[in-house]
Short mmCIF file of N, CA and C in Angstrom, two decimals:
data_model
loop_
_atom_site.label_atom_id
_atom_site.label_comp_id
_atom_site.label_asym_id
_atom_site.label_seq_id
_atom_site.Cartn_x
_atom_site.Cartn_y
_atom_site.Cartn_z
N GLY I 1 1.14 -1.41 0.04
CA GLY I 1 -0.09 -0.23 -0.04
C GLY I 1 0.83 1.15 0.07
N GLY I 2 2.00 1.18 0.71
CA GLY I 2 2.85 2.28 0.88
C GLY I 2 3.44 2.50 -0.22
N THR I 3 3.84 1.49 -1.11
CA THR I 3 4.29 1.79 -2.46
C THR I 3 3.84 2.45 -3.22
N LYS I 4 2.43 1.88 -3.55
CA LYS I 4 1.33 2.51 -4.40
C LYS I 4 0.99 4.10 -3.95
N ASN I 5 0.62 4.26 -2.74
CA ASN I 5 0.85 5.58 -2.41
C ASN I 5 1.86 6.56 -2.87
N LYS I 6 3.42 6.08 -2.89
CA LYS I 6 4.32 6.99 -3.22
C LYS I 6 4.31 7.24 -4.55
N SER I 7 4.13 6.26 -5.38
CA SER I 7 4.00 6.14 -6.81
C SER I 7 2.83 7.42 -7.41
N GLU I 8 1.89 6.93 -6.55
CA GLU I 8 0.72 7.99 -6.67
C GLU I 8 1.05 9.60 -6.89
N LYS I 9 2.11 9.71 -5.30
CA LYS I 9 2.59 11.21 -5.22
C LYS I 9 3.27 11.63 -6.50
N SER I 10 3.92 10.76 -6.40
CA SER I 10 4.95 10.64 -7.82
C SER I 10 4.54 11.32 -8.87
N MET I 11 3.51 10.83 -9.35
CA MET I 11 2.80 10.91 -10.61
C MET I 11 2.20 12.43 -10.54
N ARG I 12 1.45 12.66 -9.71
CA ARG I 12 0.82 14.30 -9.12
C ARG I 12 2.20 15.17 -9.35
N ARG I 13 3.29 14.56 -9.10
CA ARG I 13 4.18 15.94 -8.97
C ARG I 13 4.55 16.02 -9.78
N TYR I 14 4.87 15.30 -11.03
CA TYR I 14 5.40 15.29 -12.54
C TYR I 14 4.33 15.87 -13.51
N CYS I 15 3.09 15.40 -12.99
CA CYS I 15 1.96 15.85 -14.28
C CYS I 15 1.90 17.07 -14.53
N PRO I 16 1.96 17.69 -13.56
CA PRO I 16 1.90 19.60 -13.74
C PRO I 16 3.08 19.90 -14.69
N LYS I 17 4.13 19.21 -14.20
CA LYS I 17 5.62 19.81 -14.96
C LYS I 17 5.25 19.39 -16.57
N GLN I 18 4.55 18.06 -16.62
CA GLN I 18 4.39 18.00 -18.03
C GLN I 18 3.51 18.64 -18.54
N LYS I 19 2.42 18.75 -17.88
CA LYS I 19 1.73 19.69 -18.46
C LYS I 19 1.69 21.32 -18.94
N SER I 20 2.62 21.76 -17.77
CA SER I 20 3.56 23.02 -18.11
C SER I 20 4.22 23.24 -19.34
N TYR I 21 4.94 21.95 -19.42
CA TYR I 21 5.64 21.91 -20.34
C TYR I 21 5.41 22.09 -21.83
N LYS I 22 3.75 21.21 -22.21
CA LYS I 22 3.08 20.97 -23.02
C LYS I 22 3.03 22.15 -23.52
N THR I 23 2.01 22.78 -22.64
CA THR I 23 1.86 24.46 -22.68
C THR I 23 2.63 25.19 -23.37
N ASN I 24 3.73 25.57 -22.72
CA ASN I 24 5.24 26.45 -23.40
C ASN I 24 5.50 25.71 -24.44
N SER I 25 5.38 24.19 -24.58
CA SER I 25 5.89 23.99 -26.29
C SER I 25 4.81 24.98 -27.21
N LEU I 26 3.50 24.49 -27.14
CA LEU I 26 2.55 25.23 -27.59
C LEU I 26 2.47 26.49 -28.00
N LEU I 27 2.69 26.94 -26.80
CA LEU I 27 2.54 28.46 -27.07
C LEU I 27 3.98 29.27 -27.63
N ILE I 28 5.33 28.38 -27.59
CA ILE I 28 6.21 28.69 -28.71
C ILE I 28 5.89 28.60 -30.31
N TYR I 29 5.28 27.25 -30.20
CA TYR I 29 5.02 27.02 -31.77
C TYR I 29 4.09 28.05 -32.67
N MET I 30 2.67 28.30 -31.53
CA MET I 30 1.91 29.23 -32.38
C MET I 30 2.70 30.50 -32.16
N ASN I 31 3.34 30.96 -31.50
CA ASN I 31 4.01 32.60 -31.63
C ASN I 31 5.03 31.85 -33.15
N VAL I 32 6.04 31.22 -33.05
CA VAL I 32 6.75 31.07 -34.06
C VAL I 32 5.70 31.13 -35.56
N LYS I 33 4.78 30.50 -35.32
CA LYS I 33 3.98 30.28 -36.80
C LYS I 33 2.99 31.53 -37.09
N ASN I 34 2.69 32.30 -36.06
CA ASN I 34 2.18 33.69 -36.22
C ASN I 34 3.22 34.52 -36.80
N LEU I 35 4.39 34.55 -36.32
CA LEU I 35 5.43 35.36 -36.84
C LEU I 35 5.69 35.32 -38.32
N VAL I 36 5.82 33.84 -38.57
CA VAL I 36 6.46 33.54 -40.21
C VAL I 36 4.91 34.04 -40.97
N LEU I 37 3.69 33.52 -40.54
CA LEU I 37 2.86 34.27 -41.30
C LEU I 37 2.54 35.59 -41.44
N GLY I 38 2.61 36.49 -40.22
CA GLY I 38 2.83 37.66 -40.36
C GLY I 38 3.49 38.41 -40.91
N ILE I 39 5.22 37.60 -41.21
CA ILE I 39 6.22 38.21 -41.91
C ILE I 39 5.40 37.95 -43.68
N GLY I 40 5.14 36.96 -43.87
CA GLY I 40 4.51 36.49 -44.88
C GLY I 40 3.69 37.44 -45.61
N ILE I 41 2.54 37.71 -44.80
CA ILE I 41 1.30 38.91 -45.23
C ILE I 41 2.09 40.16 -45.55
N ILE I 42 3.13 40.77 -44.44
CA ILE I 42 3.86 42.02 -44.84
C ILE I 42 4.35 41.91 -46.13
N ILE I 43 4.99 40.81 -46.46
CA ILE I 43 6.10 40.62 -47.93
C ILE I 43 5.05 40.56 -49.11
N VAL I 44 3.75 40.08 -48.72
CA VAL I 44 2.98 39.86 -50.01
C VAL I 44 2.12 41.27 -50.18
N PHE I 45 1.73 41.52 -49.23
CA PHE I 45 1.18 43.02 -49.46
C PHE I 45 1.92 43.84 -49.75
N ALA I 46 3.40 44.45 -49.74
CA ALA I 46 4.35 45.11 -50.33
C ALA I 46 4.29 44.97 -51.66
N LEU I 47 4.33 43.66 -52.01
CA LEU I 47 4.32 42.91 -53.52
C LEU I 47 3.29 43.51 -54.29
N VAL I 48 1.79 43.16 -53.46
CA VAL I 48 0.54 43.36 -54.02
C VAL I 48 0.62 44.95 -54.47
N LEU I 49 0.87 46.02 -53.60
CA LEU I 49 0.85 47.36 -53.26
C LEU I 49 1.67 47.83 -54.84
N TRP I 50 3.07 47.50 -54.90
CA TRP I 50 4.06 47.85 -55.93
C TRP I 50 3.39 47.67 -57.14
N GLN I 51 3.45 46.00 -57.43
CA GLN I 51 2.60 45.33 -58.70
C GLN I 51 1.29 46.21 -59.15
N GLY I 52 0.20 46.57 -57.99
CA GLY I 52 -0.59 47.09 -58.20
C GLY I 52 -0.74 48.43 -58.82
N ILE I 53 0.07 49.28 -58.42
CA ILE I 53 0.29 50.73 -58.83
C ILE I 53 1.10 50.67 -60.22
N GLU I 54 2.01 49.64 -60.23
CA GLU I 54 2.50 49.76 -61.60
C GLU I 54 1.80 49.63 -62.69
N ALA I 55 0.66 48.31 -62.20
CA ALA I 55 -0.44 47.34 -63.28
C ALA I 55 -1.24 48.75 -63.79
N PHE I 56 -1.54 49.60 -62.88
CA PHE I 56 -3.05 50.64 -63.22
C PHE I 56 -1.81 52.19 -63.30
N TYR I 57 -1.03 52.23 -63.09
CA TYR I 57 -0.62 53.46 -63.37
C TYR I 57 1.21 53.46 -63.29
N PRO I 58 1.25 52.76 -64.29
CA PRO I 58 2.85 52.72 -65.07
C PRO I 58 4.05 53.68 -64.66
N SER I 59 5.37 53.27 -64.19
CA SER I 59 6.38 54.26 -64.19
C SER I 59 6.66 54.51 -65.47
N PRO I 60 7.12 56.23 -65.89
CA PRO I 60 7.43 56.77 -66.49
C PRO I 60 8.71 55.66 -67.02
N GLN I 61 9.18 55.39 -68.47
CA GLN I 61 10.31 54.98 -68.65
C GLN I 61 11.23 55.85 -69.85
N TRP I 62 12.44 55.90 -69.32
CA TRP I 62 13.37 57.06 -70.17
C TRP I 62 13.40 56.65 -71.83
N ASP I 63 13.26 55.34 -72.30
CA ASP I 63 13.20 55.21 -73.42
C ASP I 63 11.84 55.78 -74.21
N GLY I 64 10.63 56.21 -73.21
CA GLY I 64 9.43 56.47 -74.21
C GLY I 64 9.75 57.93 -74.23
N PHE I 65 10.59 58.45 -73.72
CA PHE I 65 11.08 60.32 -73.98
C PHE I 65 12.06 60.39 -74.47
N CYS I 66 13.32 59.49 -74.51
CA CYS I 66 14.93 59.93 -75.07
C CYS I 66 14.90 58.54 -75.94
N ASP I 67 14.71 58.81 -77.22
CA ASP I 67 15.31 57.99 -78.01
C ASP I 67 16.73 57.47 -78.34
N GLU I 68 17.18 56.43 -77.79
CA GLU I 68 18.77 56.29 -78.04
C GLU I 68 19.27 56.10 -79.37
N SER I 69 18.43 56.04 -80.20
CA SER I 69 18.48 56.01 -81.84
C SER I 69 18.52 57.43 -82.57
N ILE I 70 18.47 58.29 -81.57
CA ILE I 70 18.51 59.42 -82.55
C ILE I 70 19.91 59.63 -82.97
N GLU I 71 19.83 60.21 -84.53
CA GLU I 71 20.78 60.56 -85.25
C GLU I 71 21.42 61.91 -84.77
N LYS I 72 22.67 62.02 -84.69
CA LYS I 72 23.63 62.90 -84.08
C LYS I 72 24.68 62.81 -85.20
N PRO I 73 24.87 64.28 -85.53
CA PRO I 73 26.00 64.18 -86.63
C PRO I 73 27.23 64.62 -85.44
N ILE I 74 28.29 64.00 -85.90
CA ILE I 74 29.39 63.50 -85.22
C ILE I 74 30.45 64.60 -86.04
N PRO I 75 31.22 65.75 -85.35
CA PRO I 75 31.88 66.48 -86.12
C PRO I 75 33.07 65.84 -86.09
N LEU I 76 34.26 66.27 -86.91
CA LEU I 76 35.58 65.77 -86.69
C LEU I 76 36.40 66.25 -85.72
N ASP I 77 36.28 67.31 -84.92
CA ASP I 77 36.81 67.47 -84.39
C ASP I 77 35.68 68.55 -83.16
N ARG I 78 36.14 68.90 -82.30
CA ARG I 78 35.30 69.47 -81.13
C ARG I 78 34.81 71.03 -81.88
N GLU I 79 36.08 71.62 -82.67
CA GLU I 79 35.66 72.78 -82.81
C GLU I 79 34.87 72.94 -84.09
N GLN I 80 34.39 72.18 -84.75
CA GLN I 80 33.70 72.03 -85.78
C GLN I 80 32.24 72.08 -85.29
N LEU I 81 31.50 71.95 -84.38
CA LEU I 81 30.48 71.95 -83.96
C LEU I 81 30.30 72.97 -82.85
N THR I 82 29.58 74.35 -83.14
CA THR I 82 29.29 75.32 -82.11
C THR I 82 28.02 75.49 -81.79
N GLN I 83 27.83 76.48 -80.81
CA GLN I 83 26.99 76.20 -79.91
C GLN I 83 25.73 76.53 -80.69
N THR I 84 25.74 77.41 -81.81
CA THR I 84 24.79 77.58 -82.78
C THR I 84 24.12 76.33 -83.35
N GLU I 85 24.86 75.61 -83.89
CA GLU I 85 24.52 74.41 -84.69
C GLU I 85 24.15 73.37 -83.73
N CYS I 86 24.67 73.31 -82.29
CA CYS I 86 24.18 72.18 -81.84
C CYS I 86 22.52 72.70 -81.11
N GLU I 87 22.20 74.21 -81.12
CA GLU I 87 20.94 74.56 -80.43
C GLU I 87 20.07 74.72 -82.02
N GLU I 88 20.65 74.33 -83.34
CA GLU I 88 19.79 74.39 -84.42
C GLU I 88 19.26 72.78 -84.40
N GLN I 89 20.11 72.00 -83.86
CA GLN I 89 20.26 70.33 -84.11
C GLN I 89 19.03 69.86 -82.91
N GLY I 90 18.54 71.09 -81.89
CA GLY I 90 18.02 70.59 -81.11
C GLY I 90 18.40 70.22 -79.55
N GLY I 91 19.66 70.38 -79.86
CA GLY I 91 20.70 70.07 -78.75
C GLY I 91 20.89 71.69 -77.48
N VAL I 92 21.32 71.18 -76.49
CA VAL I 92 21.70 72.35 -75.41
C VAL I 92 23.10 72.28 -75.37
N TRP I 93 23.41 73.23 -75.42
CA TRP I 93 24.97 73.70 -75.14
C TRP I 93 25.18 73.57 -74.02
N LYS I 94 26.32 72.70 -73.11
CA LYS I 94 26.89 72.67 -71.91
C LYS I 94 28.14 72.41 -71.92
N ASN I 95 28.95 73.44 -71.32
CA ASN I 95 30.32 73.17 -71.10
C ASN I 95 30.91 72.44 -72.40
N ASN I 96 30.95 73.37 -73.38
CA ASN I 96 31.49 72.85 -74.54
C ASN I 96 31.17 71.33 -75.21
N TYR I 97 30.14 71.37 -74.80
CA TYR I 97 29.59 70.01 -75.44
C TYR I 97 28.10 69.90 -75.59
N CYS I 98 27.52 69.29 -76.80
CA CYS I 98 26.06 69.67 -76.94
C CYS I 98 25.46 68.61 -76.42
N ASP I 99 24.53 69.06 -75.73
CA ASP I 99 23.13 67.70 -74.98
C ASP I 99 22.41 67.16 -75.83
N TYR I 100 22.21 66.03 -76.44
CA TYR I 100 21.14 66.31 -77.51
C TYR I 100 19.80 65.71 -76.64
N TYR I 101 19.98 65.35 -75.19
CA TYR I 101 19.06 64.76 -74.64
C TYR I 101 18.71 65.34 -73.43
N SER I 102 19.01 66.67 -73.34
CA SER I 102 18.52 67.72 -72.23
C SER I 102 16.98 67.64 -72.28
N GLU I 103 16.35 67.98 -73.28
CA GLU I 103 14.83 68.50 -73.35
C GLU I 103 14.31 67.12 -72.97
N CYS I 104 14.26 65.90 -73.65
CA CYS I 104 13.64 64.99 -73.27
C CYS I 104 13.99 64.24 -71.91
N GLN I 105 14.93 64.74 -71.29
CA GLN I 105 15.25 64.18 -70.00
C GLN I 105 14.47 65.03 -69.31
N ARG I 106 14.39 66.22 -69.66
CA ARG I 106 13.43 67.26 -68.88
C ARG I 106 12.01 66.88 -68.46
N GLU I 107 11.52 66.19 -69.75
CA GLU I 107 10.44 65.81 -70.15
C GLU I 107 10.38 64.72 -68.75
N PHE I 108 11.29 63.72 -69.04
CA PHE I 108 10.87 62.51 -68.48
C PHE I 108 11.12 62.96 -66.66
N ASP I 109 11.89 63.77 -66.41
CA ASP I 109 11.95 64.13 -64.86
C ASP I 109 10.60 64.84 -64.54
N GLU I 110 9.86 65.45 -65.41
CA GLU I 110 8.57 65.90 -64.80
C GLU I 110 7.93 64.85 -64.68
N SER I 111 7.61 64.08 -65.58
CA SER I 111 6.64 63.27 -65.61
C SER I 111 6.94 62.06 -64.28
N LYS I 112 8.10 61.99 -64.39
CA LYS I 112 8.65 60.86 -63.47
C LYS I 112 8.43 61.63 -61.94
N ASP I 113 8.43 62.90 -61.54
CA ASP I 113 8.33 63.46 -60.23
C ASP I 113 6.42 63.53 -60.09
N LYS I 114 5.70 63.56 -61.33
CA LYS I 114 4.36 63.37 -61.49
C LYS I 114 3.97 62.08 -60.92
N HIS I 115 4.55 61.25 -60.93
CA HIS I 115 4.41 59.72 -60.82
C HIS I 115 4.34 59.52 -59.51
N THR I 116 5.87 59.87 -59.27
CA THR I 116 5.83 59.48 -57.60
C THR I 116 4.94 60.86 -56.60
N LYS I 117 4.49 61.35 -56.84
CA LYS I 117 3.44 62.01 -56.11
C LYS I 117 2.23 61.44 -55.90
N ILE I 118 1.57 60.70 -57.31
CA ILE I 118 0.60 60.08 -57.37
C ILE I 118 0.85 58.80 -56.29
N VAL I 119 1.74 58.32 -56.29
CA VAL I 119 2.20 56.76 -55.73
C VAL I 119 2.23 57.27 -54.38
N PHE I 120 2.70 58.47 -53.67
CA PHE I 120 2.78 58.68 -52.43
C PHE I 120 1.08 58.81 -52.14
N ILE I 121 0.53 59.80 -52.93
CA ILE I 121 -0.77 59.74 -52.46
C ILE I 121 -1.76 58.64 -52.27
N VAL I 122 -1.29 57.66 -53.27
CA VAL I 122 -2.35 56.43 -53.31
C VAL I 122 -1.75 55.30 -51.83
N SER I 123 -0.47 55.41 -51.91
CA SER I 123 0.27 54.65 -50.67
C SER I 123 -0.27 55.19 -49.45
N ILE I 124 -0.33 56.52 -48.95
CA ILE I 124 -0.68 57.06 -48.00
C ILE I 124 -2.16 56.71 -47.26
N ILE I 125 -2.94 57.02 -48.56
CA ILE I 125 -4.32 56.43 -48.41
C ILE I 125 -4.63 55.00 -48.17
N VAL I 126 -3.76 54.08 -48.95
CA VAL I 126 -4.11 52.84 -48.76
C VAL I 126 -3.45 52.28 -47.16
N GLY I 127 -2.41 52.79 -46.97
CA GLY I 127 -1.77 52.25 -45.27
C GLY I 127 -2.77 52.96 -44.19
N ILE I 128 -3.59 54.19 -44.36
CA ILE I 128 -4.22 54.62 -43.23
C ILE I 128 -5.21 53.38 -42.79
N VAL I 129 -5.81 53.22 -44.65
CA VAL I 129 -7.11 52.36 -44.73
C VAL I 129 -6.76 50.68 -44.14
N VAL I 130 -5.35 50.35 -44.15
CA VAL I 130 -5.13 49.15 -43.96
C VAL I 130 -4.74 48.99 -42.23
N ILE I 131 -4.10 50.31 -41.96
CA ILE I 131 -3.88 50.18 -40.35
C ILE I 131 -5.11 50.40 -39.61
N ILE I 132 -6.38 51.08 -40.06
CA ILE I 132 -7.37 51.21 -39.56
C ILE I 132 -8.03 49.55 -39.29
N LEU I 133 -7.90 48.79 -40.49
CA LEU I 133 -8.61 47.85 -40.78
C LEU I 133 -7.86 46.56 -39.92
N GLY I 134 -6.62 47.02 -39.75
CA GLY I 134 -5.77 45.58 -38.91
C GLY I 134 -5.89 46.19 -37.71
N TYR I 135 -6.17 47.45 -36.83
CA TYR I 135 -6.70 47.65 -35.33
C TYR I 135 -7.76 47.14 -35.21
N SER I 136 -8.95 46.92 -36.02
CA SER I 136 -10.41 46.64 -36.02
C SER I 136 -10.51 45.46 -35.59
N ILE I 137 -9.41 44.51 -36.50
CA ILE I 137 -9.04 42.83 -36.03
C ILE I 137 -8.35 42.53 -35.49
N LEU I 138 -7.74 43.08 -34.61
CA LEU I 138 -6.55 42.96 -33.62
C LEU I 138 -6.24 41.57 -33.39
N SER I 139 -7.62 41.12 -32.42
CA SER I 139 -7.99 39.84 -31.96
C SER I 139 -7.49 38.63 -32.89
N LEU I 140 -7.57 38.86 -34.00
CA LEU I 140 -7.37 37.91 -35.13
C LEU I 140 -5.92 37.70 -35.72
N GLU I 141 -5.39 37.26 -34.67
CA GLU I 141 -3.83 37.19 -35.07
C GLU I 141 -3.44 35.58 -35.88
N PRO I 142 -2.37 36.01 -36.83
CA PRO I 142 -1.70 37.21 -36.80
C PRO I 142 -1.84 38.41 -38.05
N VAL I 143 -3.21 38.31 -38.50
CA VAL I 143 -3.55 39.26 -39.55
C VAL I 143 -3.51 40.28 -38.48
N GLY I 144 -4.45 40.67 -37.75
CA GLY I 144 -4.12 42.06 -37.41
C GLY I 144 -2.91 43.12 -37.03
N SER I 145 -1.70 42.45 -36.44
CA SER I 145 -0.56 43.05 -35.85
C SER I 145 0.07 43.08 -37.76
N ALA I 146 -0.23 41.97 -38.34
CA ALA I 146 0.47 42.31 -39.96
C ALA I 146 -0.17 43.23 -40.49
N LEU I 147 -1.54 43.72 -40.70
CA LEU I 147 -2.01 44.28 -41.85
C LEU I 147 -1.59 45.91 -41.19
N ILE I 148 -1.47 45.91 -39.65
CA ILE I 148 -1.03 47.49 -39.34
C ILE I 148 0.76 47.72 -39.49
N ALA I 149 1.29 46.61 -39.34
CA ALA I 149 2.82 46.75 -39.73
C ALA I 149 2.60 46.72 -41.37
N SER I 150 1.81 46.43 -42.18
CA SER I 150 1.97 46.37 -43.92
C SER I 150 1.28 48.04 -44.14
N GLY I 151 0.18 48.16 -43.34
CA GLY I 151 -0.19 49.64 -43.35
C GLY I 151 1.04 50.76 -43.40
N ILE I 152 1.81 50.47 -41.93
CA ILE I 152 3.25 51.24 -41.91
C ILE I 152 4.06 51.59 -43.25
N TRP I 153 4.10 50.11 -43.64
CA TRP I 153 5.01 49.66 -44.46
C TRP I 153 4.51 50.82 -45.89
N ALA I 154 3.57 50.88 -46.23
CA ALA I 154 3.06 51.44 -47.46
C ALA I 154 2.79 53.11 -47.31
N ILE I 155 2.72 53.40 -45.94
CA ILE I 155 2.64 54.92 -45.69
C ILE I 155 4.67 54.99 -45.77
N PHE I 156 5.21 54.32 -45.16
CA PHE I 156 6.95 54.64 -45.44
C PHE I 156 7.34 54.67 -47.27
N TYR I 157 6.80 53.64 -47.70
CA TYR I 157 7.07 53.57 -49.21
C TYR I 157 6.74 54.58 -49.98
N GLY I 158 5.37 55.10 -49.81
CA GLY I 158 5.05 56.26 -50.42
C GLY I 158 6.13 57.43 -50.22
N SER I 159 6.00 57.63 -49.12
CA SER I 159 7.17 58.74 -48.64
C SER I 159 8.21 58.52 -49.21
N ALA I 160 9.20 57.60 -49.23
CA ALA I 160 10.11 57.02 -49.62
C ALA I 160 10.45 57.32 -51.16
N ILE I 161 9.44 57.00 -52.03
CA ILE I 161 9.69 57.10 -53.39
C ILE I 161 9.63 58.74 -53.67
N ASN I 162 8.64 59.52 -52.92
CA ASN I 162 8.59 60.99 -53.24
C ASN I 162 9.17 61.33 -52.56
N TRP I 163 10.23 60.89 -51.85
CA TRP I 163 11.11 62.22 -50.88
C TRP I 163 11.97 63.03 -51.52
N ARG I 164 12.22 62.96 -52.59
CA ARG I 164 12.89 64.18 -53.25
C ARG I 164 12.68 65.36 -53.39
N ASN I 165 11.06 64.98 -53.57
CA ASN I 165 10.10 66.49 -53.98
C ASN I 165 9.65 67.26 -52.57
N PHE I 166 9.97 66.44 -51.44
CA PHE I 166 9.56 67.23 -50.60
C PHE I 166 10.39 68.32 -49.86
N SER I 167 9.96 69.51 -49.63
CA SER I 167 10.87 70.59 -48.73
C SER I 167 11.44 69.80 -47.21
N SER I 168 12.39 70.43 -46.85
CA SER I 168 13.09 70.06 -45.24
C SER I 168 11.69 70.22 -44.48
N VAL I 169 10.88 71.31 -44.63
CA VAL I 169 10.06 71.64 -43.65
C VAL I 169 8.53 70.00 -43.57
N ILE I 170 8.59 69.75 -44.87
CA ILE I 170 7.20 68.84 -45.02
C ILE I 170 7.99 67.47 -44.53
N ARG I 171 9.54 67.28 -44.73
CA ARG I 171 10.04 65.89 -44.41
C ARG I 171 10.19 66.36 -42.88
N PHE I 172 10.27 67.19 -42.47
CA PHE I 172 10.18 67.08 -40.49
C PHE I 172 8.80 66.51 -40.31
N ALA I 173 8.17 67.62 -40.66
CA ALA I 173 6.73 66.95 -40.41
C ALA I 173 6.20 65.68 -40.97
N LEU I 174 6.54 64.77 -41.75
CA LEU I 174 6.33 63.58 -41.89
C LEU I 174 6.98 62.88 -40.78
N LEU I 175 8.45 63.28 -40.92
CA LEU I 175 9.07 62.36 -39.56
C LEU I 175 8.25 62.14 -38.19
N LEU I 176 8.11 63.43 -37.76
CA LEU I 176 7.33 63.90 -36.58
C LEU I 176 6.17 62.88 -36.35
N LEU I 177 5.36 63.19 -37.73
CA LEU I 177 3.72 62.57 -37.49
C LEU I 177 4.02 60.91 -37.51
N ALA I 178 4.94 60.42 -37.97
CA ALA I 178 5.06 58.55 -38.20
C ALA I 178 5.54 58.62 -36.99
N LEU I 179 6.55 59.30 -35.97
CA LEU I 179 6.96 59.18 -34.59
C LEU I 179 5.59 59.38 -34.01
N ILE I 180 4.72 60.18 -34.02
CA ILE I 180 3.84 60.18 -33.21
C ILE I 180 2.65 59.00 -33.26
N LEU I 181 2.49 58.57 -34.71
CA LEU I 181 1.62 57.62 -35.01
C LEU I 181 2.19 56.25 -34.13
N LEU I 182 3.39 55.84 -34.44
CA LEU I 182 3.79 54.53 -34.13
C LEU I 182 3.81 54.43 -32.40
N ILE I 183 4.06 55.95 -31.39
CA ILE I 183 3.92 55.74 -30.24
C ILE I 183 2.57 55.18 -29.89
N TRP I 184 1.59 56.01 -30.43
CA TRP I 184 0.14 56.08 -30.43
C TRP I 184 -0.23 54.62 -30.46
N LEU I 185 -0.07 54.07 -31.76
CA LEU I 185 -0.32 52.61 -31.87
C LEU I 185 -0.02 51.77 -31.00
N ALA I 186 1.61 52.22 -30.70
CA ALA I 186 2.00 51.26 -29.46
C ALA I 186 1.40 51.17 -28.10
N MET I 187 0.85 52.33 -27.78
CA MET I 187 -0.06 52.46 -26.54
C MET I 187 -1.27 51.99 -26.63
N ARG I 188 -1.98 52.21 -27.88
CA ARG I 188 -3.46 51.62 -28.42
C ARG I 188 -3.30 49.89 -28.13
N LEU I 189 -2.28 49.49 -28.78
CA LEU I 189 -2.17 47.81 -29.13
C LEU I 189 -1.80 47.16 -27.73
N ASN I 190 -0.73 47.78 -26.83
CA ASN I 190 -0.80 47.31 -25.46
C ASN I 190 -1.94 47.30 -24.68
N ARG I 191 -2.72 48.25 -24.85
CA ARG I 191 -4.04 48.27 -23.80
C ARG I 191 -5.05 47.39 -24.89
N THR I 192 -5.19 47.05 -25.80
CA THR I 192 -5.81 45.97 -26.46
C THR I 192 -5.16 44.88 -26.52
N VAL I 193 -4.27 44.45 -26.53
CA VAL I 193 -3.79 43.04 -25.72
C VAL I 193 -3.50 42.84 -24.54
N LYS I 194 -3.88 43.49 -23.73
CA LYS I 194 -3.86 43.35 -21.81
C LYS I 194 -5.46 42.60 -21.92
N LYS I 195 -6.58 43.72 -22.72
CA LYS I 195 -7.96 43.32 -22.54
C LYS I 195 -8.23 41.99 -23.28
N ILE I 196 -7.44 41.64 -24.37
CA ILE I 196 -8.12 40.32 -24.86
C ILE I 196 -7.57 39.03 -23.71
N LYS I 197 -6.15 39.53 -22.92
CA LYS I 197 -5.76 38.47 -22.19
C LYS I 197 -6.58 38.44 -21.04
N LYS I 198 -7.32 39.41 -20.53
CA LYS I 198 -8.21 39.30 -19.49
C LYS I 198 -9.25 38.68 -19.70
N LYS I 199 -9.68 38.50 -20.97
CA LYS I 199 -10.99 38.07 -21.63
C LYS I 199 -10.84 36.47 -21.01
#
């Protein structure tokens, strides 16, 4: 009888440890799975955003503005080509050199700037919508957190694409706004996660 009681006590002693080990293993598995799925959602979202913009609003191509097959008269020596002759042939005289691509390059740069501004606006709108959507379904992990991260990425992508067109003041304002948004999101997320855990 004594041996049986001892074995029962030892089983009671080790069972909680085994349950705890299984619970911890399950939590680690779920966390790793959610992390991998979350990263996958962010990567695919970034590709969908980029390819979607390119599909419906393609980036301007240099070849569409400046044709490399333009025939340019090649002088026997530099002194044969004057500024007047260069300008008559549609070029721009720069540092004793005739730039035949100056005008088409200017048109290409203007078209590119216009394109990046549209990309910025689209990315900001998509980013805000996705962040709100992710926050509203935060309890569905890893979808909620991944969508919030995807929205932040969309805003970053649009800002980076159009960064050179911003003044220093606008750049500062964007960075400050991004910092405030991240801090606010972090605080709200922590509160929401605590509420979910309590339930």
